Coordinates of C-alpha atoms in Angstrom, one line a residue:
X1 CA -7.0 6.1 8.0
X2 CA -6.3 9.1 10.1
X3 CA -3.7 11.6 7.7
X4 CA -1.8 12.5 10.9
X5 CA -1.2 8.6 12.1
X6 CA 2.4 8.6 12.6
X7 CA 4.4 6.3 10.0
X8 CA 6.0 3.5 11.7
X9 CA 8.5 0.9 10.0
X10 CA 7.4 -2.6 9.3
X11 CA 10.8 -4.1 9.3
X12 CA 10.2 -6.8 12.7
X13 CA 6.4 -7.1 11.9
X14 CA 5.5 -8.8 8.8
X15 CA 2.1 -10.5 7.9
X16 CA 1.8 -12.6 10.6
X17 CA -0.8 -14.9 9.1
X18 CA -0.1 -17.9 11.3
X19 CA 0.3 -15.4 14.4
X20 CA -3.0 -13.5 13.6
X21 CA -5.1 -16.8 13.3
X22 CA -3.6 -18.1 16.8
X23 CA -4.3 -14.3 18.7
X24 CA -7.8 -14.9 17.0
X25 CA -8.7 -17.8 18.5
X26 CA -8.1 -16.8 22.1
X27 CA -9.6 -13.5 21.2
X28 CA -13.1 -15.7 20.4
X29 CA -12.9 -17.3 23.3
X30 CA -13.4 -14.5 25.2
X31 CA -9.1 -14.0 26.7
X32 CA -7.8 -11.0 28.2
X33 CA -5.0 -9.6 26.3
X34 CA -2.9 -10.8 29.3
X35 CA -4.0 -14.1 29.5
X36 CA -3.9 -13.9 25.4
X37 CA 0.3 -13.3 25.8
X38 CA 0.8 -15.4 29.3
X39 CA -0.6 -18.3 27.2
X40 CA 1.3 -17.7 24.1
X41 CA 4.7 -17.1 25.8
X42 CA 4.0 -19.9 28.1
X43 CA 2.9 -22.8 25.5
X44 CA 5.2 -21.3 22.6
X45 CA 2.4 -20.9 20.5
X46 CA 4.3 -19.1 17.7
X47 CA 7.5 -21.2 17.7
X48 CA 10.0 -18.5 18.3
X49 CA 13.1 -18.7 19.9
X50 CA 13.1 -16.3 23.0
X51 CA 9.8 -15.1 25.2
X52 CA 11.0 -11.6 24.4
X53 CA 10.0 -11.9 20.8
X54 CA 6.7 -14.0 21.5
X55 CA 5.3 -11.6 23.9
X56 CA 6.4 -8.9 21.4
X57 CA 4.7 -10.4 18.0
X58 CA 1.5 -11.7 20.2
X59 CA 1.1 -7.7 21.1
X60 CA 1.6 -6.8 17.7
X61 CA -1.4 -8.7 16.5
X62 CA -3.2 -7.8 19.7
X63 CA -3.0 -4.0 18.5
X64 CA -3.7 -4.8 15.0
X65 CA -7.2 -6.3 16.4
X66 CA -7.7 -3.6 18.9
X67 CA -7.5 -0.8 16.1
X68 CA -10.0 -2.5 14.2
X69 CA -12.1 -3.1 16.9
X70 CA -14.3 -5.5 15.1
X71 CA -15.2 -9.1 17.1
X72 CA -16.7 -9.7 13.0
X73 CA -13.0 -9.7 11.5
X74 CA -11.8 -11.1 14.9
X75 CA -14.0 -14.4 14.0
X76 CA -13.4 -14.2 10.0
X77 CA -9.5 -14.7 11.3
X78 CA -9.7 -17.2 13.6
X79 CA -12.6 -18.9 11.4
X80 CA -12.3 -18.0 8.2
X81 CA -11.0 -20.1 5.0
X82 CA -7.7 -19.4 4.6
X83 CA -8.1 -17.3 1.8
X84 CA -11.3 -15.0 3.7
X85 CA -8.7 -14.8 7.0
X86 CA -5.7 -13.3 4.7
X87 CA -7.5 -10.9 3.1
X88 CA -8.9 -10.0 6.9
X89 CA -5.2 -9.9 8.1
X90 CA -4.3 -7.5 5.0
X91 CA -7.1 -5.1 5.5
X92 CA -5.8 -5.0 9.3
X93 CA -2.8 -4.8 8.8
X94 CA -3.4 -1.5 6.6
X95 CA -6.1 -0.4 9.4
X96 CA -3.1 -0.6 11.3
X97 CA 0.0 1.2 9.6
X98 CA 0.0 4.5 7.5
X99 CA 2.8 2.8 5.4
X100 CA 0.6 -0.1 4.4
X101 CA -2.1 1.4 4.0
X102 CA -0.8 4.1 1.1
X103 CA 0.9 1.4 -0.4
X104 CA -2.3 -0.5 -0.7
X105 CA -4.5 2.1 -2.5
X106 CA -1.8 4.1 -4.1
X107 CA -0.1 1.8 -5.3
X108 CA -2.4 -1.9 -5.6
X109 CA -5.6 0.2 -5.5
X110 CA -4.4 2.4 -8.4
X111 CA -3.5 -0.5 -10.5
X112 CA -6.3 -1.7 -10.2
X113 CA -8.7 1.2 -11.0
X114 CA -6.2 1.8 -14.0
X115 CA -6.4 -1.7 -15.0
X116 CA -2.8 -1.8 -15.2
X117 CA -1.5 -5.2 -12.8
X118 CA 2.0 -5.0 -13.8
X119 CA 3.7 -4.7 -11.1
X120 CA 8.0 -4.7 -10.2
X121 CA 10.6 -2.8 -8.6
X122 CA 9.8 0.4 -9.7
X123 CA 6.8 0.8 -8.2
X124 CA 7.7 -0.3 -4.9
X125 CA 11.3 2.4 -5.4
X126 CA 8.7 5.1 -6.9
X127 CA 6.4 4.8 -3.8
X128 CA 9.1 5.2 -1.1
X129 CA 11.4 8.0 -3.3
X130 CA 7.9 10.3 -3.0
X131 CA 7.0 8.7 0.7
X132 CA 10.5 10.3 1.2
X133 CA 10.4 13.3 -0.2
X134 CA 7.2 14.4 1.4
X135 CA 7.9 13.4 5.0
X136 CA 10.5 13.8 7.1
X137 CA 10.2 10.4 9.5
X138 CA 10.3 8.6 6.3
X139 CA 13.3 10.4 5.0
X140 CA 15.3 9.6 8.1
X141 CA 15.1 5.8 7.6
X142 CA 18.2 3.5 6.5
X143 CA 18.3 2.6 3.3
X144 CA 18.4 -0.8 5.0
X145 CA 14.9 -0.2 6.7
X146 CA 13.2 1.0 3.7
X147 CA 14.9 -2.1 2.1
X148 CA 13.5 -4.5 4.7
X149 CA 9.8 -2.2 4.1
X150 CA 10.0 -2.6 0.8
X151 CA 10.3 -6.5 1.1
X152 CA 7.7 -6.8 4.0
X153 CA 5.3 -5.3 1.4
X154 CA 6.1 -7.8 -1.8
X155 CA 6.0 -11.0 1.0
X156 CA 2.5 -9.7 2.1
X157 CA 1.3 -9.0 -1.5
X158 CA 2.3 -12.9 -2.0
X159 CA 0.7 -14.3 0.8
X160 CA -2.5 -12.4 0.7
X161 CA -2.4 -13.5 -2.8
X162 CA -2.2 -11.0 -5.1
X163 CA 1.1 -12.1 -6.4
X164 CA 1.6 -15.9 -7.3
X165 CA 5.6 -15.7 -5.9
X166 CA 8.1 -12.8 -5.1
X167 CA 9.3 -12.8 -9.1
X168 CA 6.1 -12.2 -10.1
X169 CA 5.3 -9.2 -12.3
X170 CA 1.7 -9.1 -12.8
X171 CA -0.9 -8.5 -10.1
X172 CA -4.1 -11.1 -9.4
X173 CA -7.3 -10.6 -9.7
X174 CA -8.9 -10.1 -6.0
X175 CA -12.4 -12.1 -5.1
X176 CA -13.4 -10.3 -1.5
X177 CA -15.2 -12.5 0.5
X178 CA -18.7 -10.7 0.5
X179 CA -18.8 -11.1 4.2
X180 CA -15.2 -9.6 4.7
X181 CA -16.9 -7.1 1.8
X182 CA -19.7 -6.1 4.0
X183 CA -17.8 -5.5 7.1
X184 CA -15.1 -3.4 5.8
X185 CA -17.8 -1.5 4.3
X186 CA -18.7 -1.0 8.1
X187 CA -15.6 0.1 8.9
X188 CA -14.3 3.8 10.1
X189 CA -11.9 3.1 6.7
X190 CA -14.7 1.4 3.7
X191 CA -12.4 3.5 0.7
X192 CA -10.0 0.3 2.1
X193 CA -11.7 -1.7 -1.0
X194 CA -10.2 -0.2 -3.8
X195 CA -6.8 -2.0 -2.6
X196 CA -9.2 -5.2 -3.4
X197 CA -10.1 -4.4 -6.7
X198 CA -13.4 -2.9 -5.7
X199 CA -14.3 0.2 -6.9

């Protein structure tokens, strides 16, 4: 992850598991990123109320994909158990955003190499007080967006698994997929694997 990648808010894009699998499977099959959205926005794929937002959210995991530029996660998503394909999704969804990204190894990563998994509140408030303090964008959010960050973060941590529910204080143990292992080691970004517990 580049230092100077601009931080960007995750308040309208969350962890779009169900989205991610769907942009996957037209992605395998060989679709444009035009025909990818014209067939998403035309057929409702994602179930959302207005085009606006489909086309919007079906970019979204387009880009997410494009960063990585791997057709090996591309098919672990669209293929993948469940479990393999959400710890895909998490791994491009930090590839993706600067704010995901620290959070996942200095925050998750950290805990883990510490072997401390309690996790709550604090951590979350400490993280974003110092994101704050250091940079400037980050500083000029609403307490509402960092509020809305802040959430997007816990959700993902639950549906990737490493918390059983949003009250949950202590942080699961991680079994990467060795193939999901093996390309991530691959990757311009490999240190990604602390944030799964490997060190």
């Amino acid at each position: 992850m580049n230092i100077n990648t601009p931080y960007r808010t995750i308040t309208r894009e969350q962890f779009l598991f169900n989205e991610m699998r769907i942009v996957a499977s037209l992605l395998s099959e060989g679709k444009s990123e035009k025909e990818i959205v014209e067939e998403i926005a035309t057929n409702n794929l994602f179930q959302y109320p207005t085009e606006r937002m489909i086309k919007n959210i079906a970019q979204v995991c387009l880009n997410r994909f494009k960063e990585a530029d791997s057709k090996e996660l591309v098919e672990l998503v669209a293929k993948g158990s469940s479990d393999t394909a959400k710890q895909a999704c998490l791994f491009l969804m930090m590839n993706y955003y600067r704010l995901v990204w620290e959070f996942m190894i200095n925050v998750v990563g950290e805990k883990y190499r510490t072997k401390n998994t309690s996790f709550g509140k604090v951590d979350l408030n400490s993280f974003f007080t110092q994101l704050q303090e250091q940079n400037e964008t980050v500083a000029s959010w609403s307490d509402s967006t960092v509020n809305k960050c802040k959430q997007v973060l816990k959700k993902s941590l639950v549906e990737a698994g490493y918390l059983d529910n949003a009250r949950s204080h202590e942080l699961n143990h991680i079994l990467l997929d060795p193939e999901l292992k093996d390309i991530i080691e691959h990757t311009q970004n490999p240190n990604a694997l602390i944030a799964f517990g490997c060190m």
